[in-house]
Amino acid sequence: MDKAYWNRMGRAYDDEIFDVRANDRNGTVGRAVDALANRKEAAFDFGCGTGKFSRFLATRFRKVDALDISESCLNQAGTACGEHSNIVFQQADLSAAKTTFPAARFGLCVNVLLSESHHRRQGILKFMERHIRRGGHLVIVVPALESVLLTSARRIQWNLKDGLSYRSAAKGDESHLAAKGASISHGLITIAGVPTKHYLKEELEMTLGEFSFEMQSTEKVEYEWSSEFTEPPEWMREPYPWDWLAVAKRV
């Protein structure tokens, strides 16, 4: 997931990248931001993409520094958010040790810590540690590894309801995960051909704690089952697939 990848992806970003803001069933991310919003303060949108959340932050903070590695995404974001003069879009590799901006008391990071590279994820976390002031807050969203396992259980359940034996249903699910290159022990699931890091809730708390962030709360950002399956059956409702959202304080 380097600069070249995201520049290529940026040309089809809205078609290829899952829109958390549009699919958040309960408005969980928005509520978490609103609880910490301050029109007198500046905020970061770490890994802003095409600005889905940048415009939301712009109505709740004095200034928004929206950072992304992809110039293509930033160009689209600038056009989409043109009515908000308090957003400053800037190209930045968040994993780069020497990149520096003025620190703020709030940051939002939605599905940015996805790289299969541990070194790259560590770099991004160090960047956020440097740029959130002590006493400030980070709202972070990451893919949930537990949700991957729930989706597997749902797939098996669906196949059982369609008349397959448990052995066949379970084997089919194992084949599906194998085809996706899943490495559950490392939290890596291949999405659209790209190994993508997923997190246990406790793992997220442990990871944030290594970078001076104290996790204060966690919530599920829930999505419809259509985010996982094409034409899921009507009976497939709660519990829904989810990402983890954490509110963490810089200590």
mmCIF file with all atom_site columns, C-alpha atoms in Angstrom, residues 65-226:
data_model
loop_
_atom_site.group_PDB
_atom_site.id
_atom_site.type_symbol
_atom_site.label_atom_id
_atom_site.label_alt_id
_atom_site.label_comp_id
_atom_site.label_asym_id
_atom_site.label_entity_id
_atom_site.label_seq_id
_atom_site.pdbx_PDB_ins_code
_atom_site.Cartn_x
_atom_site.Cartn_y
_atom_site.Cartn_z
_atom_site.occupancy
_atom_site.B_iso_or_equiv
_atom_site.pdbx_formal_charge
_atom_site.auth_seq_id
_atom_site.auth_comp_id
_atom_site.auth_asym_id
_atom_site.auth_atom_id
_atom_site.pdbx_PDB_model_num
ATOM 1   C CA . ASP A 1 65  ? -5.512  19.369  8.213  1.00 0.00 ? 65  ASP A CA 1
ATOM 2   C CA . ALA A 1 66  ? -6.535  16.586  5.831  1.00 0.00 ? 66  ALA A CA 1
ATOM 3   C CA . LEU A 1 67  ? -3.539  14.401  4.990  1.00 0.00 ? 67  LEU A CA 1
ATOM 4   C CA . ASP A 1 68  ? -3.162  11.626  2.452  1.00 0.00 ? 68  ASP A CA 1
ATOM 5   C CA . ILE A 1 69  ? -0.354  9.944   0.532  1.00 0.00 ? 69  ILE A CA 1
ATOM 6   C CA . SER A 1 70  ? -2.226  10.083  -2.795 1.00 0.00 ? 70  SER A CA 1
ATOM 7   C CA . GLU A 1 71  ? -2.231  13.261  -4.875 1.00 0.00 ? 71  GLU A CA 1
ATOM 8   C CA . SER A 1 72  ? -5.050  11.758  -6.932 1.00 0.00 ? 72  SER A CA 1
ATOM 9   C CA . CYS A 1 73  ? -7.253  11.357  -3.864 1.00 0.00 ? 73  CYS A CA 1
ATOM 10  C CA . LEU A 1 74  ? -6.352  14.831  -2.616 1.00 0.00 ? 74  LEU A CA 1
ATOM 11  C CA . ASN A 1 75  ? -7.301  16.410  -5.946 1.00 0.00 ? 75  ASN A CA 1
ATOM 12  C CA . GLN A 1 76  ? -10.710 14.753  -5.762 1.00 0.00 ? 76  GLN A CA 1
ATOM 13  C CA . ALA A 1 77  ? -11.106 15.748  -2.127 1.00 0.00 ? 77  ALA A CA 1
ATOM 14  C CA . GLY A 1 78  ? -10.286 19.372  -2.896 1.00 0.00 ? 78  GLY A CA 1
ATOM 15  C CA . THR A 1 79  ? -12.992 19.469  -5.540 1.00 0.00 ? 79  THR A CA 1
ATOM 16  C CA . ALA A 1 80  ? -15.584 17.683  -3.390 1.00 0.00 ? 80  ALA A CA 1
ATOM 17  C CA . CYS A 1 81  ? -14.930 19.895  -0.360 1.00 0.00 ? 81  CYS A CA 1
ATOM 18  C CA . GLY A 1 82  ? -14.470 23.184  -2.186 1.00 0.00 ? 82  GLY A CA 1
ATOM 19  C CA . GLU A 1 83  ? -17.132 24.957  -0.127 1.00 0.00 ? 83  GLU A CA 1
ATOM 20  C CA . HIS A 1 84  ? -15.136 24.455  3.085  1.00 0.00 ? 84  HIS A CA 1
ATOM 21  C CA . SER A 1 85  ? -12.343 27.018  3.214  1.00 0.00 ? 85  SER A CA 1
ATOM 22  C CA . ASN A 1 86  ? -11.095 25.739  6.590  1.00 0.00 ? 86  ASN A CA 1
ATOM 23  C CA . ILE A 1 87  ? -9.822  22.421  5.172  1.00 0.00 ? 87  ILE A CA 1
ATOM 24  C CA . VAL A 1 88  ? -6.152  22.304  4.198  1.00 0.00 ? 88  VAL A CA 1
ATOM 25  C CA . PHE A 1 89  ? -5.406  19.263  2.024  1.00 0.00 ? 89  PHE A CA 1
ATOM 26  C CA . GLN A 1 90  ? -1.765  18.207  2.099  1.00 0.00 ? 90  GLN A CA 1
ATOM 27  C CA . GLN A 1 91  ? 0.173   15.294  0.626  1.00 0.00 ? 91  GLN A CA 1
ATOM 28  C CA . ALA A 1 92  ? 1.953   13.308  3.333  1.00 0.00 ? 92  ALA A CA 1
ATOM 29  C CA . ASP A 1 93  ? 3.273   9.809   3.889  1.00 0.00 ? 93  ASP A CA 1
ATOM 30  C CA . LEU A 1 94  ? 2.027   9.173   7.414  1.00 0.00 ? 94  LEU A CA 1
ATOM 31  C CA . SER A 1 95  ? 4.611   6.453   7.925  1.00 0.00 ? 95  SER A CA 1
ATOM 32  C CA . ALA A 1 96  ? 7.513   8.839   7.243  1.00 0.00 ? 96  ALA A CA 1
ATOM 33  C CA . ALA A 1 97  ? 9.485   9.659   10.383 1.00 0.00 ? 97  ALA A CA 1
ATOM 34  C CA . LYS A 1 98  ? 10.434  13.214  9.400  1.00 0.00 ? 98  LYS A CA 1
ATOM 35  C CA . THR A 1 99  ? 7.032   14.508  8.267  1.00 0.00 ? 99  THR A CA 1
ATOM 36  C CA . THR A 1 100 ? 5.847   17.192  10.704 1.00 0.00 ? 100 THR A CA 1
ATOM 37  C CA . PHE A 1 101 ? 2.806   19.457  11.024 1.00 0.00 ? 101 PHE A CA 1
ATOM 38  C CA . PRO A 1 102 ? 1.569   21.625  13.913 1.00 0.00 ? 102 PRO A CA 1
ATOM 39  C CA . ALA A 1 103 ? 0.043   19.358  16.572 1.00 0.00 ? 103 ALA A CA 1
ATOM 40  C CA . ALA A 1 104 ? -3.698  19.390  17.306 1.00 0.00 ? 104 ALA A CA 1
ATOM 41  C CA . ARG A 1 105 ? -5.993  18.193  20.077 1.00 0.00 ? 105 ARG A CA 1
ATOM 42  C CA . PHE A 1 106 ? -8.075  15.926  17.863 1.00 0.00 ? 106 PHE A CA 1
ATOM 43  C CA . GLY A 1 107 ? -7.497  13.435  15.086 1.00 0.00 ? 107 GLY A CA 1
ATOM 44  C CA . LEU A 1 108 ? -9.691  11.081  13.074 1.00 0.00 ? 108 LEU A CA 1
ATOM 45  C CA . CYS A 1 109 ? -8.187  7.989   11.455 1.00 0.00 ? 109 CYS A CA 1
ATOM 46  C CA . VAL A 1 110 ? -10.616 5.786   9.492  1.00 0.00 ? 110 VAL A CA 1
ATOM 47  C CA . ASN A 1 111 ? -9.290  2.497   8.127  1.00 0.00 ? 111 ASN A CA 1
ATOM 48  C CA . VAL A 1 112 ? -5.749  3.726   7.530  1.00 0.00 ? 112 VAL A CA 1
ATOM 49  C CA . LEU A 1 113 ? -3.804  1.203   9.643  1.00 0.00 ? 113 LEU A CA 1
ATOM 50  C CA . LEU A 1 114 ? -4.353  -1.498  7.019  1.00 0.00 ? 114 LEU A CA 1
ATOM 51  C CA . SER A 1 115 ? -0.895  -2.262  5.649  1.00 0.00 ? 115 SER A CA 1
ATOM 52  C CA . GLU A 1 116 ? 0.438   -5.796  5.962  1.00 0.00 ? 116 GLU A CA 1
ATOM 53  C CA . SER A 1 117 ? 3.767   -4.168  6.851  1.00 0.00 ? 117 SER A CA 1
ATOM 54  C CA . HIS A 1 118 ? 4.217   -3.965  10.626 1.00 0.00 ? 118 HIS A CA 1
ATOM 55  C CA . HIS A 1 119 ? 6.941   -1.357  10.083 1.00 0.00 ? 119 HIS A CA 1
ATOM 56  C CA . ARG A 1 120 ? 4.590   0.856   8.081  1.00 0.00 ? 120 ARG A CA 1
ATOM 57  C CA . ARG A 1 121 ? 1.789   0.572   10.652 1.00 0.00 ? 121 ARG A CA 1
ATOM 58  C CA . GLN A 1 122 ? 4.247   1.476   13.399 1.00 0.00 ? 122 GLN A CA 1
ATOM 59  C CA . GLY A 1 123 ? 5.308   4.542   11.428 1.00 0.00 ? 123 GLY A CA 1
ATOM 60  C CA . ILE A 1 124 ? 1.709   5.747   11.102 1.00 0.00 ? 124 ILE A CA 1
ATOM 61  C CA . LEU A 1 125 ? 1.090   5.261   14.814 1.00 0.00 ? 125 LEU A CA 1
ATOM 62  C CA . LYS A 1 126 ? 4.257   7.218   15.651 1.00 0.00 ? 126 LYS A CA 1
ATOM 63  C CA . PHE A 1 127 ? 3.078   9.998   13.321 1.00 0.00 ? 127 PHE A CA 1
ATOM 64  C CA . MET A 1 128 ? -0.259  10.251  15.133 1.00 0.00 ? 128 MET A CA 1
ATOM 65  C CA . GLU A 1 129 ? 1.496   10.153  18.515 1.00 0.00 ? 129 GLU A CA 1
ATOM 66  C CA . ARG A 1 130 ? 3.637   13.125  17.433 1.00 0.00 ? 130 ARG A CA 1
ATOM 67  C CA . HIS A 1 131 ? 0.713   15.132  16.110 1.00 0.00 ? 131 HIS A CA 1
ATOM 68  C CA . ILE A 1 132 ? -1.902  14.729  18.841 1.00 0.00 ? 132 ILE A CA 1
ATOM 69  C CA . ARG A 1 133 ? -1.189  16.902  21.870 1.00 0.00 ? 133 ARG A CA 1
ATOM 70  C CA . ARG A 1 134 ? -1.135  15.419  25.357 1.00 0.00 ? 134 ARG A CA 1
ATOM 71  C CA . GLY A 1 135 ? -4.686  15.396  26.645 1.00 0.00 ? 135 GLY A CA 1
ATOM 72  C CA . GLY A 1 136 ? -6.041  15.378  23.093 1.00 0.00 ? 136 GLY A CA 1
ATOM 73  C CA . HIS A 1 137 ? -8.029  12.589  21.509 1.00 0.00 ? 137 HIS A CA 1
ATOM 74  C CA . LEU A 1 138 ? -7.824  10.194  18.597 1.00 0.00 ? 138 LEU A CA 1
ATOM 75  C CA . VAL A 1 139 ? -10.900 8.534   17.097 1.00 0.00 ? 139 VAL A CA 1
ATOM 76  C CA . ILE A 1 140 ? -9.712  5.524   15.149 1.00 0.00 ? 140 ILE A CA 1
ATOM 77  C CA . VAL A 1 141 ? -11.576 2.951   13.055 1.00 0.00 ? 141 VAL A CA 1
ATOM 78  C CA . VAL A 1 142 ? -9.999  -0.370  12.048 1.00 0.00 ? 142 VAL A CA 1
ATOM 79  C CA . PRO A 1 143 ? -11.318 -3.609  10.501 1.00 0.00 ? 143 PRO A CA 1
ATOM 80  C CA . ALA A 1 144 ? -12.427 -6.140  13.127 1.00 0.00 ? 144 ALA A CA 1
ATOM 81  C CA . LEU A 1 145 ? -10.896 -9.612  12.986 1.00 0.00 ? 145 LEU A CA 1
ATOM 82  C CA . GLU A 1 146 ? -13.808 -10.921 15.056 1.00 0.00 ? 146 GLU A CA 1
ATOM 83  C CA . SER A 1 147 ? -16.157 -9.752  12.294 1.00 0.00 ? 147 SER A CA 1
ATOM 84  C CA . VAL A 1 148 ? -14.289 -11.922 9.774  1.00 0.00 ? 148 VAL A CA 1
ATOM 85  C CA . LEU A 1 149 ? -15.001 -14.947 11.969 1.00 0.00 ? 149 LEU A CA 1
ATOM 86  C CA . LEU A 1 150 ? -18.661 -13.946 12.330 1.00 0.00 ? 150 LEU A CA 1
ATOM 87  C CA . THR A 1 151 ? -18.914 -13.700 8.547  1.00 0.00 ? 151 THR A CA 1
ATOM 88  C CA . SER A 1 152 ? -17.506 -17.229 8.290  1.00 0.00 ? 152 SER A CA 1
ATOM 89  C CA . ALA A 1 153 ? -20.129 -18.459 10.755 1.00 0.00 ? 153 ALA A CA 1
ATOM 90  C CA . ARG A 1 154 ? -22.854 -16.743 8.715  1.00 0.00 ? 154 ARG A CA 1
ATOM 91  C CA . ARG A 1 155 ? -21.578 -18.310 5.500  1.00 0.00 ? 155 ARG A CA 1
ATOM 92  C CA . ILE A 1 156 ? -21.745 -21.762 7.078  1.00 0.00 ? 156 ILE A CA 1
ATOM 93  C CA . GLN A 1 157 ? -25.220 -21.044 8.485  1.00 0.00 ? 157 GLN A CA 1
ATOM 94  C CA . TRP A 1 158 ? -26.460 -19.927 5.055  1.00 0.00 ? 158 TRP A CA 1
ATOM 95  C CA . ASN A 1 159 ? -25.120 -23.074 3.400  1.00 0.00 ? 159 ASN A CA 1
ATOM 96  C CA . LEU A 1 160 ? -26.712 -25.275 6.074  1.00 0.00 ? 160 LEU A CA 1
ATOM 97  C CA . LYS A 1 161 ? -30.066 -23.594 5.483  1.00 0.00 ? 161 LYS A CA 1
ATOM 98  C CA . ASP A 1 162 ? -29.616 -24.327 1.775  1.00 0.00 ? 162 ASP A CA 1
ATOM 99  C CA . GLY A 1 163 ? -29.288 -28.017 2.538  1.00 0.00 ? 163 GLY A CA 1
ATOM 100 C CA . LEU A 1 164 ? -25.539 -28.640 2.677  1.00 0.00 ? 164 LEU A CA 1
ATOM 101 C CA . SER A 1 165 ? -24.091 -30.934 5.314  1.00 0.00 ? 165 SER A CA 1
ATOM 102 C CA . TYR A 1 166 ? -22.057 -29.258 8.044  1.00 0.00 ? 166 TYR A CA 1
ATOM 103 C CA . ARG A 1 167 ? -18.916 -30.913 6.746  1.00 0.00 ? 167 ARG A CA 1
ATOM 104 C CA . SER A 1 168 ? -19.473 -29.502 3.240  1.00 0.00 ? 168 SER A CA 1
ATOM 105 C CA . ALA A 1 169 ? -20.444 -26.060 4.547  1.00 0.00 ? 169 ALA A CA 1
ATOM 106 C CA . ALA A 1 170 ? -17.379 -25.859 6.804  1.00 0.00 ? 170 ALA A CA 1
ATOM 107 C CA . LYS A 1 171 ? -15.071 -27.085 4.050  1.00 0.00 ? 171 LYS A CA 1
ATOM 108 C CA . GLY A 1 172 ? -16.521 -24.496 1.674  1.00 0.00 ? 172 GLY A CA 1
ATOM 109 C CA . ASP A 1 173 ? -15.813 -21.751 4.170  1.00 0.00 ? 173 ASP A CA 1
ATOM 110 C CA . GLU A 1 174 ? -12.253 -22.973 4.689  1.00 0.00 ? 174 GLU A CA 1
ATOM 111 C CA . SER A 1 175 ? -11.761 -22.920 0.914  1.00 0.00 ? 175 SER A CA 1
ATOM 112 C CA . HIS A 1 176 ? -13.147 -19.377 0.767  1.00 0.00 ? 176 HIS A CA 1
ATOM 113 C CA . LEU A 1 177 ? -10.744 -18.126 3.441  1.00 0.00 ? 177 LEU A CA 1
ATOM 114 C CA . ALA A 1 178 ? -7.834  -19.959 1.825  1.00 0.00 ? 178 ALA A CA 1
ATOM 115 C CA . ALA A 1 179 ? -8.647  -18.307 -1.511 1.00 0.00 ? 179 ALA A CA 1
ATOM 116 C CA . LYS A 1 180 ? -8.530  -14.930 0.264  1.00 0.00 ? 180 LYS A CA 1
ATOM 117 C CA . GLY A 1 181 ? -5.078  -15.717 1.619  1.00 0.00 ? 181 GLY A CA 1
ATOM 118 C CA . ALA A 1 182 ? -6.257  -15.385 5.195  1.00 0.00 ? 182 ALA A CA 1
ATOM 119 C CA . SER A 1 183 ? -3.642  -15.454 7.950  1.00 0.00 ? 183 SER A CA 1
ATOM 120 C CA . ILE A 1 184 ? -5.822  -15.295 11.048 1.00 0.00 ? 184 ILE A CA 1
ATOM 121 C CA . SER A 1 185 ? -2.873  -15.403 13.466 1.00 0.00 ? 185 SER A CA 1
ATOM 122 C CA . HIS A 1 186 ? -1.477  -12.218 11.895 1.00 0.00 ? 186 HIS A CA 1
ATOM 123 C CA . GLY A 1 187 ? -4.875  -10.615 11.321 1.00 0.00 ? 187 GLY A CA 1
ATOM 124 C CA . LEU A 1 188 ? -4.342  -10.444 7.557  1.00 0.00 ? 188 LEU A CA 1
ATOM 125 C CA . ILE A 1 189 ? -7.273  -10.946 5.173  1.00 0.00 ? 189 ILE A CA 1
ATOM 126 C CA . THR A 1 190 ? -6.910  -10.346 1.445  1.00 0.00 ? 190 THR A CA 1
ATOM 127 C CA . ILE A 1 191 ? -9.400  -7.774  0.146  1.00 0.00 ? 191 ILE A CA 1
ATOM 128 C CA . ALA A 1 192 ? -9.472  -7.014  -3.590 1.00 0.00 ? 192 ALA A CA 1
ATOM 129 C CA . GLY A 1 193 ? -6.108  -8.733  -3.915 1.00 0.00 ? 193 GLY A CA 1
ATOM 130 C CA . VAL A 1 194 ? -4.466  -6.735  -1.113 1.00 0.00 ? 194 VAL A CA 1
ATOM 131 C CA . PRO A 1 195 ? -3.508  -8.286  2.276  1.00 0.00 ? 195 PRO A CA 1
ATOM 132 C CA . THR A 1 196 ? -5.317  -6.079  4.800  1.00 0.00 ? 196 THR A CA 1
ATOM 133 C CA . LYS A 1 197 ? -4.660  -5.889  8.531  1.00 0.00 ? 197 LYS A CA 1
ATOM 134 C CA . HIS A 1 198 ? -7.611  -6.652  10.849 1.00 0.00 ? 198 HIS A CA 1
ATOM 135 C CA . TYR A 1 199 ? -7.602  -6.214  14.645 1.00 0.00 ? 199 TYR A CA 1
ATOM 136 C CA . LEU A 1 200 ? -8.950  -7.869  17.758 1.00 0.00 ? 200 LEU A CA 1
ATOM 137 C CA . LYS A 1 201 ? -10.429 -5.332  20.184 1.00 0.00 ? 201 LYS A CA 1
ATOM 138 C CA . GLU A 1 202 ? -7.820  -6.181  22.811 1.00 0.00 ? 202 GLU A CA 1
ATOM 139 C CA . GLU A 1 203 ? -5.071  -6.026  20.194 1.00 0.00 ? 203 GLU A CA 1
ATOM 140 C CA . LEU A 1 204 ? -6.160  -2.505  19.257 1.00 0.00 ? 204 LEU A CA 1
ATOM 141 C CA . GLU A 1 205 ? -6.026  -1.414  22.903 1.00 0.00 ? 205 GLU A CA 1
ATOM 142 C CA . MET A 1 206 ? -2.586  -2.979  23.299 1.00 0.00 ? 206 MET A CA 1
ATOM 143 C CA . THR A 1 207 ? -1.313  -1.363  20.093 1.00 0.00 ? 207 THR A CA 1
ATOM 144 C CA . LEU A 1 208 ? -2.549  2.125   20.969 1.00 0.00 ? 208 LEU A CA 1
ATOM 145 C CA . GLY A 1 209 ? -1.048  1.820   24.445 1.00 0.00 ? 209 GLY A CA 1
ATOM 146 C CA . GLU A 1 210 ? 2.401   1.354   22.926 1.00 0.00 ? 210 GLU A CA 1
ATOM 147 C CA . PHE A 1 211 ? 2.119   4.863   21.435 1.00 0.00 ? 211 PHE A CA 1
ATOM 148 C CA . SER A 1 212 ? 0.920   6.878   24.437 1.00 0.00 ? 212 SER A CA 1
ATOM 149 C CA . PHE A 1 213 ? -2.789  6.474   23.671 1.00 0.00 ? 213 PHE A CA 1
ATOM 150 C CA . GLU A 1 214 ? -5.089  5.300   26.446 1.00 0.00 ? 214 GLU A CA 1
ATOM 151 C CA . MET A 1 215 ? -8.203  3.679   25.022 1.00 0.00 ? 215 MET A CA 1
ATOM 152 C CA . GLN A 1 216 ? -11.254 5.187   26.715 1.00 0.00 ? 216 GLN A CA 1
ATOM 153 C CA . SER A 1 217 ? -14.045 3.406   24.852 1.00 0.00 ? 217 SER A CA 1
ATOM 154 C CA . THR A 1 218 ? -14.768 1.060   21.963 1.00 0.00 ? 218 THR A CA 1
ATOM 155 C CA . GLU A 1 219 ? -17.846 0.650   19.795 1.00 0.00 ? 219 GLU A CA 1
ATOM 156 C CA . LYS A 1 220 ? -18.850 -1.396  16.799 1.00 0.00 ? 220 LYS A CA 1
ATOM 157 C CA . VAL A 1 221 ? -19.314 0.475   13.530 1.00 0.00 ? 221 VAL A CA 1
ATOM 158 C CA . GLU A 1 222 ? -21.957 -1.818  12.054 1.00 0.00 ? 222 GLU A CA 1
ATOM 159 C CA . TYR A 1 223 ? -22.724 -2.397  8.373  1.00 0.00 ? 223 TYR A CA 1
ATOM 160 C CA . GLU A 1 224 ? -25.437 -4.259  6.482  1.00 0.00 ? 224 GLU A CA 1
ATOM 161 C CA . TRP A 1 225 ? -24.723 -7.848  5.437  1.00 0.00 ? 225 TRP A CA 1
ATOM 162 C CA . SER A 1 226 ? -24.681 -6.670  1.827  1.00 0.00 ? 226 SER A CA 1
#
